[in-house]
Each structure stands twice: as C-alpha cells, then as structure tokens.
Coordinates of N, CA and C in Angstrom, one line a residue:
Chain A
A12 N 81.1 84.4 118.4 CA 81.6 84.8 117.1 C 81.3 86.3 116.9
Q13 N 82.0 86.9 116.0 CA 81.8 88.3 115.8 C 81.3 88.5 114.4
K14 N 80.6 89.6 114.3 CA 80.0 90.0 113.0 C 79.9 91.5 112.8
V15 N 80.1 91.9 111.5 CA 80.0 93.3 111.2 C 79.0 93.4 110.1
T16 N 78.1 94.4 110.3 CA 77.0 94.6 109.3 C 77.1 96.0 108.8
Q17 N 77.2 96.1 107.5 CA 77.1 97.4 106.8 C 75.8 97.3 105.9
A18 N 74.7 97.8 106.4 CA 73.5 97.6 105.7 C 73.4 98.3 104.4
Q19 N 74.1 99.4 104.2 CA 74.1 100.2 103.0 C 75.0 99.6 102.0
T20 N 74.4 99.1 100.9 CA 75.3 98.5 99.9 C 75.9 99.6 99.0
E21 N 75.1 100.5 98.6 CA 75.5 101.6 97.8 C 74.9 102.9 98.2
I22 N 75.7 104.0 98.1 CA 75.2 105.3 98.4 C 75.7 106.2 97.3
S23 N 74.8 107.1 96.8 CA 75.1 108.1 95.8 C 74.8 109.4 96.3
V24 N 75.8 110.3 96.3 CA 75.6 111.7 96.7 C 76.2 112.7 95.7
V25 N 75.7 113.9 95.8 CA 76.3 114.9 95.0 C 77.4 115.6 95.8
E26 N 78.4 116.0 95.1 CA 79.6 116.6 95.8 C 79.1 117.7 96.7
K27 N 79.8 117.8 97.8 CA 79.6 118.8 98.9 C 78.5 118.3 99.9
E28 N 77.8 117.3 99.6 CA 76.8 116.7 100.5 C 77.6 116.0 101.6
D29 N 77.0 116.0 102.8 CA 77.5 115.1 103.9 C 76.9 113.7 103.7
V30 N 77.7 112.7 104.1 CA 77.2 111.3 104.0 C 77.7 110.5 105.2
T31 N 76.8 109.7 105.7 CA 77.2 108.8 106.8 C 77.1 107.4 106.4
L32 N 78.1 106.6 106.7 CA 78.2 105.2 106.4 C 78.0 104.5 107.7
D33 N 77.0 103.6 107.7 CA 76.7 102.9 109.0 C 77.5 101.6 109.2
C34 N 77.8 101.3 110.4 CA 78.4 100.0 110.8 C 77.9 99.6 112.1
V35 N 77.4 98.4 112.1 CA 76.9 97.8 113.4 C 77.7 96.5 113.6
Y36 N 78.2 96.3 114.8 CA 79.0 95.1 115.1 C 78.4 94.3 116.2
E37 N 78.8 93.0 116.2 CA 78.4 92.1 117.2 C 79.6 91.4 117.8
T38 N 79.7 91.4 119.1 CA 80.8 90.6 119.8 C 80.4 90.4 121.2
R39 N 80.9 89.3 121.8 CA 80.6 89.1 123.3 C 81.9 89.6 124.1
D40 N 82.9 89.9 123.4 CA 84.1 90.3 124.1 C 84.0 91.7 124.5
T41 N 84.6 92.0 125.6 CA 84.6 93.4 126.1 C 85.8 94.2 125.6
T42 N 86.8 93.5 125.1 CA 87.9 94.2 124.5 C 87.9 93.9 123.0
Y43 N 87.8 94.9 122.2 CA 87.8 94.8 120.8 C 88.3 96.0 120.1
Y44 N 88.6 95.9 118.8 CA 89.1 97.1 118.0 C 88.2 97.2 116.8
L45 N 87.9 98.4 116.4 CA 87.1 98.6 115.3 C 87.9 99.4 114.3
F46 N 87.7 99.2 113.0 CA 88.5 99.8 111.9 C 87.6 100.2 110.8
W47 N 88.1 101.2 110.1 CA 87.5 101.5 108.8 C 88.6 101.5 107.8
Y48 N 88.3 100.9 106.6 CA 89.3 100.9 105.5 C 88.5 101.5 104.3
K49 N 89.3 102.1 103.4 CA 88.8 102.6 102.1 C 89.5 101.8 101.0
Q50 N 88.6 101.5 100.0 CA 89.2 100.8 98.8 C 88.8 101.7 97.6
P51 N 89.7 102.5 97.1 CA 89.4 103.3 95.9 C 89.3 102.4 94.7
P52 N 88.9 103.0 93.6 CA 88.8 102.2 92.3 C 90.1 101.5 92.0
S53 N 91.3 102.0 92.4 CA 92.5 101.3 92.1 C 92.7 100.0 92.8
G54 N 91.9 99.7 93.8 CA 91.8 98.4 94.4 C 92.6 98.2 95.7
E55 N 93.5 99.1 96.1 CA 94.2 98.8 97.3 C 93.3 99.1 98.6
L56 N 93.7 98.6 99.7 CA 92.9 98.8 100.9 C 93.7 99.8 101.8
V57 N 93.1 100.9 102.1 CA 93.7 102.0 102.8 C 93.1 102.1 104.2
F58 N 94.0 102.0 105.2 CA 93.6 102.1 106.6 C 93.1 103.6 106.9
L59 N 92.0 103.7 107.5 CA 91.5 105.1 107.9 C 91.6 105.3 109.4
I60 N 91.1 104.4 110.2 CA 91.0 104.6 111.6 C 91.0 103.3 112.4
R61 N 91.5 103.3 113.6 CA 91.4 102.2 114.5 C 90.9 102.7 115.9
R62 N 89.9 102.1 116.4 CA 89.4 102.5 117.7 C 89.2 101.3 118.6
N63 N 89.7 101.5 119.9 CA 89.5 100.3 120.8 C 88.2 100.5 121.6
S64 N 87.8 99.4 122.2 CA 86.4 99.4 122.8 C 86.4 100.2 124.1
F65 N 87.5 100.7 124.6 CA 87.4 101.5 125.8 C 87.5 103.0 125.6
D66 N 87.5 103.3 124.3 CA 87.6 104.7 124.0 C 86.4 105.1 123.1
E67 N 85.4 105.7 123.8 CA 84.2 106.1 123.0 C 84.2 107.5 122.5
Q68 N 85.4 108.2 122.6 CA 85.4 109.5 122.1 C 85.3 109.5 120.6
N69 N 84.5 110.5 120.1 CA 84.4 110.6 118.7 C 85.7 111.1 118.1
E70 N 86.0 110.8 116.9 CA 87.2 111.2 116.3 C 86.9 112.0 115.0
I71 N 87.7 113.0 114.8 CA 87.6 113.9 113.6 C 88.9 114.0 113.0
S72 N 89.0 113.8 111.7 CA 90.2 114.0 111.0 C 89.8 114.7 109.7
G73 N 90.0 116.0 109.6 CA 89.7 116.7 108.4 C 88.2 116.6 108.2
R74 N 87.8 116.2 107.0 CA 86.4 116.0 106.6 C 85.8 114.7 107.1
Y75 N 86.6 113.9 107.7 CA 86.2 112.6 108.2 C 85.9 112.7 109.7
S76 N 84.8 112.0 110.1 CA 84.6 111.9 111.6 C 83.9 110.5 111.8
W77 N 84.1 110.0 113.0 CA 83.7 108.7 113.4 C 82.9 108.8 114.7
N78 N 81.8 108.1 114.8 CA 80.9 108.2 116.0 C 80.8 106.7 116.5
F79 N 81.4 106.5 117.6 CA 81.5 105.2 118.2 C 80.5 105.2 119.4
Q80 N 79.5 104.3 119.3 CA 78.5 104.2 120.4 C 78.4 102.7 120.8
K81 N 78.9 102.4 122.0 CA 78.8 101.0 122.5 C 77.4 100.7 122.8
S82 N 76.6 101.6 123.2 CA 75.2 101.3 123.6 C 74.4 100.7 122.4
T83 N 74.8 101.1 121.2 CA 74.0 100.6 120.0 C 75.0 99.8 119.2
S84 N 76.2 99.5 119.7 CA 77.1 98.7 118.9 C 77.3 99.2 117.5
S85 N 77.6 100.5 117.4 CA 77.7 101.1 116.1 C 79.0 101.9 116.1
F86 N 79.5 102.0 114.9 CA 80.8 102.8 114.6 C 80.6 103.4 113.3
N87 N 79.9 104.5 113.2 CA 79.5 105.1 112.0 C 80.5 106.2 111.5
F88 N 80.6 106.3 110.2 CA 81.6 107.1 109.6 C 80.9 108.2 108.8
T89 N 81.3 109.4 109.0 CA 80.7 110.6 108.3 C 81.7 111.3 107.5
I90 N 81.4 111.6 106.2 CA 82.3 112.4 105.4 C 81.5 113.7 105.2
T91 N 82.1 114.8 105.6 CA 81.5 116.1 105.5 C 82.0 116.8 104.2
A92 N 81.1 117.4 103.5 CA 81.4 118.1 102.2 C 82.1 117.1 101.3
S93 N 81.4 116.1 100.9 CA 82.0 115.0 100.1 C 82.6 115.5 98.8
Q94 N 83.6 114.8 98.4 CA 84.3 115.1 97.1 C 84.3 113.9 96.2
V95 N 84.5 114.2 94.9 CA 84.6 113.0 94.0 C 85.7 112.0 94.4
V96 N 86.7 112.5 94.9 CA 87.8 111.6 95.3 C 87.5 110.7 96.5
D97 N 86.3 111.0 97.1 CA 85.9 110.1 98.2 C 85.2 108.8 97.6
S98 N 84.9 108.8 96.4 CA 84.2 107.7 95.7 C 85.1 106.4 95.9
A99 N 84.5 105.4 96.6 CA 85.3 104.2 96.9 C 84.3 103.3 97.6
V100 N 84.9 102.1 97.9 CA 84.2 101.1 98.8 C 84.8 101.3 100.2
Y101 N 83.9 101.4 101.1 CA 84.4 101.6 102.5 C 84.0 100.3 103.3
F102 N 85.0 99.8 104.0 CA 84.8 98.6 104.9 C 84.9 99.0 106.3
C103 N 84.0 98.5 107.1 CA 84.1 98.5 108.6 C 84.6 97.1 109.0
A104 N 85.4 97.0 110.0 CA 86.0 95.7 110.4 C 86.2 95.7 111.9
L105 N 86.4 94.5 112.4 CA 86.4 94.2 113.9 C 87.5 93.2 114.2
I106 N 88.3 93.4 115.3 CA 89.1 92.4 115.9 C 88.6 92.3 117.3
T107 N 88.5 91.1 117.8 CA 88.0 90.9 119.2 C 89.0 90.2 120.1
G108 N 89.0 90.6 121.3 CA 89.7 89.9 122.4 C 91.2 89.7 122.0
T109 N 91.7 88.5 122.2 CA 93.1 88.2 122.0 C 93.3 87.7 120.5
A110 N 92.2 87.6 119.8 CA 92.4 87.1 118.4 C 93.0 88.2 117.6
S111 N 93.5 87.8 116.5 CA 94.0 88.8 115.5 C 93.3 88.8 114.2
K112 N 92.2 88.0 114.1 CA 91.5 87.9 112.8 C 90.6 89.0 112.6
L113 N 90.7 89.7 111.5 CA 89.9 90.9 111.2 C 88.7 90.4 110.5
T114 N 87.5 90.7 111.0 CA 86.2 90.4 110.4 C 85.7 91.6 109.7
F115 N 85.4 91.5 108.5 CA 84.9 92.6 107.7 C 83.4 92.6 107.5
G116 N 82.9 93.8 107.3 CA 81.5 93.9 106.8 C 81.6 93.8 105.3
T117 N 80.5 93.8 104.6 CA 80.4 93.6 103.2 C 80.7 94.8 102.4
G118 N 80.9 95.9 103.1 CA 81.3 97.1 102.4 C 80.1 98.0 101.9
T119 N 80.4 99.3 101.8 CA 79.5 100.3 101.3 C 80.1 101.0 100.1
R120 N 79.6 100.9 99.0 CA 80.1 101.6 97.8 C 79.6 103.1 97.8
L121 N 80.4 104.0 97.9 CA 80.1 105.4 97.9 C 80.4 106.0 96.5
Q122 N 79.4 106.6 95.9 CA 79.6 107.3 94.6 C 79.3 108.8 94.8
V123 N 80.3 109.6 94.6 CA 80.2 111.0 94.7 C 80.2 111.6 93.3
T124 N 79.2 112.3 92.9 CA 79.1 112.9 91.6 C 79.1 114.4 91.6
L125 N 79.5 115.0 90.5 CA 79.5 116.5 90.4 C 78.1 117.0 90.3
Chain B
D18 N 112.3 97.3 99.2 CA 111.4 98.3 99.8 C 110.7 97.7 101.0
A19 N 110.4 98.5 102.0 CA 109.7 98.0 103.1 C 108.2 97.9 102.7
G20 N 107.5 96.9 103.3 CA 106.1 96.8 103.1 C 105.7 95.3 102.8
I21 N 104.6 95.2 102.2 CA 104.1 93.8 101.9 C 103.8 93.7 100.4
T22 N 104.4 92.7 99.8 CA 104.4 92.6 98.4 C 103.7 91.3 98.0
Q23 N 102.7 91.4 97.1 CA 102.1 90.2 96.5 C 102.5 90.0 95.1
S24 N 102.6 88.8 94.7 CA 102.9 88.5 93.3 C 102.2 87.2 92.9
P25 N 101.7 87.1 91.7 CA 101.6 88.2 90.7 C 100.5 89.1 91.0
R26 N 100.4 90.2 90.3 CA 99.2 91.1 90.4 C 98.0 90.6 89.7
Y27 N 98.3 89.9 88.6 CA 97.2 89.3 87.8 C 97.6 87.9 87.4
K28 N 96.6 87.0 87.4 CA 96.9 85.6 87.0 C 95.7 85.0 86.3
I29 N 95.9 84.4 85.2 CA 94.8 83.7 84.6 C 95.3 82.2 84.5
T30 N 94.5 81.3 85.0 CA 94.8 79.9 85.0 C 93.6 79.1 84.6
E31 N 93.9 77.8 84.3 CA 92.8 76.9 83.8 C 92.3 76.1 85.0
T32 N 91.1 75.7 84.9 CA 90.5 74.8 85.8 C 91.4 73.6 86.0
G33 N 91.6 73.2 87.3 CA 92.4 72.0 87.6 C 93.8 72.2 87.8
R34 N 94.3 73.3 87.4 CA 95.8 73.6 87.6 C 96.1 74.1 89.0
Q35 N 97.3 73.8 89.4 CA 97.8 74.3 90.7 C 98.4 75.7 90.4
V36 N 98.1 76.6 91.4 CA 98.6 78.0 91.3 C 99.0 78.4 92.6
T37 N 100.1 79.1 92.7 CA 100.6 79.7 94.0 C 100.6 81.2 94.0
L38 N 100.0 81.8 94.9 CA 100.1 83.3 95.1 C 101.1 83.5 96.2
M39 N 102.0 84.5 95.9 CA 103.1 84.8 96.8 C 102.8 86.0 97.7
C40 N 103.3 86.0 98.9 CA 103.2 87.2 99.8 C 104.5 87.3 100.6
H41 N 105.0 88.5 100.6 CA 106.3 88.7 101.3 C 106.2 90.0 102.1
Q42 N 106.5 90.0 103.4 CA 106.5 91.2 104.2 C 107.9 91.5 104.8
T43 N 108.2 92.7 105.0 CA 109.5 93.1 105.5 C 109.5 93.6 106.9
W44 N 108.4 93.6 107.6 CA 108.3 94.2 108.9 C 108.6 93.2 110.0
S45 N 108.7 91.9 109.7 CA 108.8 90.8 110.7 C 107.5 90.8 111.6
H46 N 106.4 91.1 111.0 CA 105.1 91.0 111.8 C 104.9 89.5 112.1
S47 N 104.3 89.3 113.2 CA 104.1 87.9 113.6 C 102.9 87.3 112.8
Y48 N 101.9 88.0 112.6 CA 100.7 87.5 111.9 C 100.7 87.8 110.4
M49 N 100.2 86.8 109.7 CA 100.0 87.0 108.3 C 98.6 86.3 107.9
F50 N 98.0 86.9 106.9 CA 96.6 86.5 106.6 C 96.4 86.5 105.1
W51 N 95.5 85.6 104.6 CA 95.0 85.6 103.3 C 93.5 85.8 103.3
Y52 N 93.1 86.8 102.5 CA 91.7 87.1 102.3 C 91.3 87.0 100.8
R53 N 90.1 86.7 100.6 CA 89.6 86.8 99.2 C 88.4 87.8 99.3
Q54 N 88.3 88.6 98.2 CA 87.3 89.6 98.1 C 86.4 89.2 96.9
D55 N 85.1 89.1 97.2 CA 84.1 88.8 96.2 C 82.9 89.7 96.4
L56 N 82.3 90.1 95.3 CA 81.2 91.0 95.4 C 80.1 90.5 96.3
G57 N 79.6 91.3 97.2 CA 78.5 90.9 98.1 C 79.0 90.2 99.3
H58 N 80.3 89.8 99.4 CA 80.8 89.1 100.5 C 81.8 89.9 101.3
G59 N 82.3 91.0 100.8 CA 83.4 91.7 101.4 C 84.6 90.9 101.3
L60 N 85.4 91.0 102.4 CA 86.7 90.2 102.5 C 86.4 89.0 103.4
R61 N 86.8 87.9 103.0 CA 86.6 86.7 103.9 C 88.0 86.0 104.1
L62 N 88.2 85.6 105.3 CA 89.5 85.1 105.7 C 89.6 83.6 105.2
I63 N 90.8 83.3 104.5 CA 91.0 82.0 104.0 C 91.9 81.2 105.0
Y64 N 93.0 81.7 105.3 CA 94.0 81.1 106.3 C 94.7 82.3 106.9
Y65 N 95.3 82.0 108.1 CA 96.1 82.9 108.8 C 97.2 82.2 109.5
S66 N 98.2 82.9 109.9 CA 99.4 82.4 110.6 C 99.8 83.3 111.7
A67 N 100.0 82.7 112.8 CA 100.4 83.5 114.0 C 102.0 83.6 114.1
A68 N 102.7 82.7 113.4 CA 104.1 82.7 113.5 C 104.6 81.7 112.4
A69 N 105.9 81.6 112.2 CA 106.4 80.6 111.3 C 106.0 79.2 111.8
D70 N 105.6 78.4 110.9 CA 105.2 77.0 111.1 C 103.9 76.9 111.9
I71 N 103.2 78.0 112.1 CA 101.9 77.9 112.7 C 100.8 78.5 111.8
T72 N 99.9 77.7 111.3 CA 98.9 78.2 110.5 C 97.5 77.7 110.9
D73 N 96.5 78.4 110.5 CA 95.1 77.9 110.9 C 94.1 78.4 109.9
K74 N 93.0 77.6 109.9 CA 92.0 77.9 108.9 C 91.2 79.1 109.3
G75 N 90.7 79.8 108.2 CA 89.8 80.9 108.4 C 88.4 80.5 108.1
E76 N 87.6 81.4 107.5 CA 86.2 81.2 107.2 C 86.0 80.3 105.9
V77 N 86.9 80.4 104.9 CA 86.7 79.7 103.7 C 88.0 79.0 103.2
P78 N 88.4 78.0 103.9 CA 89.7 77.4 103.6 C 89.7 76.3 102.6
D79 N 88.6 75.8 102.2 CA 88.5 74.6 101.3 C 89.1 74.9 100.0
G80 N 90.0 74.1 99.5 CA 90.6 74.2 98.2 C 91.9 75.0 98.2
Y81 N 92.3 75.4 99.4 CA 93.5 76.2 99.6 C 94.5 75.5 100.5
V82 N 95.8 75.8 100.3 CA 96.8 75.3 101.2 C 97.8 76.4 101.4
V83 N 98.3 76.5 102.7 CA 99.3 77.5 103.0 C 100.4 76.9 103.7
S84 N 101.5 77.6 103.7 CA 102.7 77.2 104.5 C 103.4 78.5 104.9
R85 N 104.2 78.4 106.0 CA 105.0 79.5 106.5 C 106.2 79.0 107.1
S86 N 107.2 78.7 106.3 CA 108.5 78.2 106.8 C 109.4 79.4 107.3
K87 N 109.1 80.6 106.7 CA 109.9 81.8 107.1 C 108.9 82.9 107.5
T88 N 109.2 83.7 108.5 CA 108.3 84.7 109.0 C 107.8 85.6 107.9
E89 N 108.7 85.9 107.0 CA 108.4 86.9 106.0 C 107.5 86.5 104.8
N90 N 107.4 85.2 104.6 CA 106.7 84.7 103.5 C 105.5 83.8 103.9
F91 N 104.4 84.0 103.1 CA 103.2 83.3 103.4 C 102.5 82.9 102.1
P92 N 103.0 81.9 101.3 CA 102.3 81.6 100.1 C 101.0 80.9 100.2
L93 N 100.1 81.2 99.3 CA 98.8 80.5 99.2 C 98.7 79.7 97.9
T94 N 98.4 78.4 98.1 CA 98.3 77.5 96.9 C 96.9 77.0 96.7
L95 N 96.5 77.1 95.5 CA 95.2 76.5 95.1 C 95.6 75.2 94.4
E96 N 95.3 74.1 95.0 CA 95.8 72.8 94.6 C 95.2 72.4 93.2
S97 N 94.0 72.7 93.0 CA 93.3 72.3 91.8 C 92.2 73.4 91.6
A98 N 92.6 74.4 90.8 CA 91.8 75.6 90.7 C 90.4 75.4 90.2
T99 N 89.4 76.0 90.7 CA 88.1 76.0 90.2 C 87.6 77.4 89.9
R100 N 86.6 77.4 89.0 CA 86.0 78.7 88.6 C 85.5 79.6 89.8
S101 N 85.1 78.9 90.9 CA 84.6 79.6 92.1 C 85.7 80.2 92.8
Q102 N 86.9 79.9 92.5 CA 88.1 80.6 93.1 C 88.5 81.8 92.4
T103 N 87.9 82.2 91.3 CA 88.1 83.4 90.7 C 87.7 84.5 91.7
S104 N 88.7 85.4 92.0 CA 88.5 86.4 93.0 C 89.7 87.3 93.1
V105 N 89.7 88.3 93.9 CA 90.8 89.1 94.3 C 91.3 88.7 95.6
Y106 N 92.6 88.3 95.7 CA 93.2 87.8 96.9 C 94.1 88.9 97.5
F107 N 93.9 89.1 98.8 CA 94.7 90.0 99.6 C 95.5 89.3 100.6
C108 N 96.7 89.6 100.7 CA 97.6 89.2 101.8 C 97.7 90.4 102.8
A109 N 97.9 90.1 104.1 CA 98.0 91.1 105.0 C 99.0 90.6 106.2
S110 N 99.6 91.6 106.8 CA 100.4 91.3 108.0 C 100.0 92.2 109.1
S111 N 100.3 91.8 110.4 CA 100.0 92.7 111.5 C 100.7 92.2 112.8
E112 N 100.8 93.1 113.7 CA 101.0 92.7 115.1 C 99.7 92.7 115.8
Q113 N 99.5 91.8 116.8 CA 98.2 91.5 117.4 C 97.5 92.8 117.8
G114 N 96.3 93.0 117.3 CA 95.4 94.0 117.7 C 95.7 95.4 117.1
W115 N 96.7 95.5 116.3 CA 97.0 96.8 115.7 C 96.5 97.0 114.3
G116 N 95.7 96.1 113.8 CA 95.2 96.3 112.5 C 96.2 95.9 111.5
Y117 N 95.8 95.8 110.3 CA 96.5 95.2 109.2 C 97.1 96.2 108.2
T118 N 98.2 95.7 107.6 CA 98.6 96.3 106.4 C 98.4 95.3 105.3
F119 N 97.8 95.8 104.2 CA 97.4 94.9 103.1 C 98.4 95.0 101.9
G120 N 98.6 93.9 101.2 CA 99.2 94.0 100.0 C 98.3 94.6 98.9
S121 N 98.8 94.7 97.7 CA 98.0 95.4 96.6 C 97.0 94.5 96.0
G122 N 97.1 93.2 96.3 CA 96.1 92.2 95.8 C 96.5 91.5 94.6
T123 N 96.0 90.3 94.4 CA 96.2 89.5 93.2 C 94.8 89.2 92.6
R124 N 94.7 89.6 91.4 CA 93.4 89.3 90.7 C 93.6 88.0 90.0
L125 N 92.9 86.9 90.4 CA 93.0 85.6 89.8 C 91.7 85.3 89.1
T126 N 91.9 84.8 87.8 CA 90.8 84.4 87.0 C 91.1 82.9 86.7
V127 N 90.1 82.1 86.9 CA 90.2 80.7 86.6 C 89.2 80.4 85.5
V128 N 89.7 79.9 84.3 CA 88.9 79.7 83.1 C 88.7 78.3 82.9

C-alpha cells in the first residue's frame, strides 16, 4: 500500500520569505509518480508538477522548486520569495505502478502575510 | 467547453434523502474518480472507474453508489444521505499515470 505524509499542517510566513513544504512517501513499487497540487481559497485543485520515479533531477519553475530524493523518499516543494497569492493548501500525491489511483497527503496550509 | 464539469456546485439535502452528484468530462479519458475532501483527511478516494461499465471501490465507499454507462459520465449517488457525508466532493479524470484533472467540486451539506 502507498502512503503520503505531509507533517506540516499549517505554515505562516511573511511575504518574501522562502518556505519549504515537506512530503514523504511510502511505496514498494519501483515505478511511481509524484505530484503537487495547489488549492487556493477559491477551492479548485491546480496541478503544479508531476515527477516520475526514474527522474531525480530537481525542477525549478519560476519561484517554485522541487527536490526529489529517493534515498529519503521525499519530494519537497520550496517557494522562494513567497507572495500573498501563494496562500493556499498544498497537496502532495502519489500514483504507484500500474495503478491510477492518486493517494493524497493531508495537505499543508500556507499563509503568507504582508 | 472542454474539461470536466461537476454539478451542482452547492447542494443542501436532508438526512435520509437520495442525492446524485454529476460529473462529465469531454476528453474521453479512460479513468474517472470521486474523492471527498474533509479537514484533516485531505482527499480520500470514494470510487473509481477504469472504463465504461468498470467501477471499483476506493478507500471510503460505504454509503455511495456509482455507475458509468458512458465514458464521459460518472455520477455519484448517496443512497440515504447522512450528516457524516457532508463534505466537498471532487470528480477527476485521467489517463493512466498522467495525473488528474479535477472538477471544481461540489459542496454538499446534509442537515
């Protein structure tokens, strides 16, 4: 069975601070995909990134970066120079093997204040 | 419009009533899913479907029924609504391994 743990329930930062959201996953499969989704206050789920288990390169997209480390089963998400618009709930998720069921973590609520 | 549409966006119903949440996708994705979102639990899978006429239970299927007679539709029915089913429900579709596209959600309140 697979599991995703987001130990940080809520994080509050002041604008322009950097913030890292932690994600730890568990799976016995060697082939899997990891995701991050953003859920802003409006409620929709917005896809941010998909990473497969064979690609450990870090990814950077503007102020967002992701650090995938198979050795620690982690897929952490960093926002550089946070902005108020980054305030949202962020979910890490996992699909394993040939299955298509997405398993979510419980989410991390990020509050960015001025 | 292309995409995945859920209806209604908001629903209030009484305990014991049957209610159906609708989900329609225009991509012809093979897979469709229903999740519920509750504080402290994240999103939990209720039911999913790999193709028309193929459905399977997820993590929290009790009290729910699904059907998929057409690829594009995947309705979720609460046969006898209970207060514990008050939640936000998300429908999603995907092709295998490629991640999901979610609908906008249905906020259901059972009183």
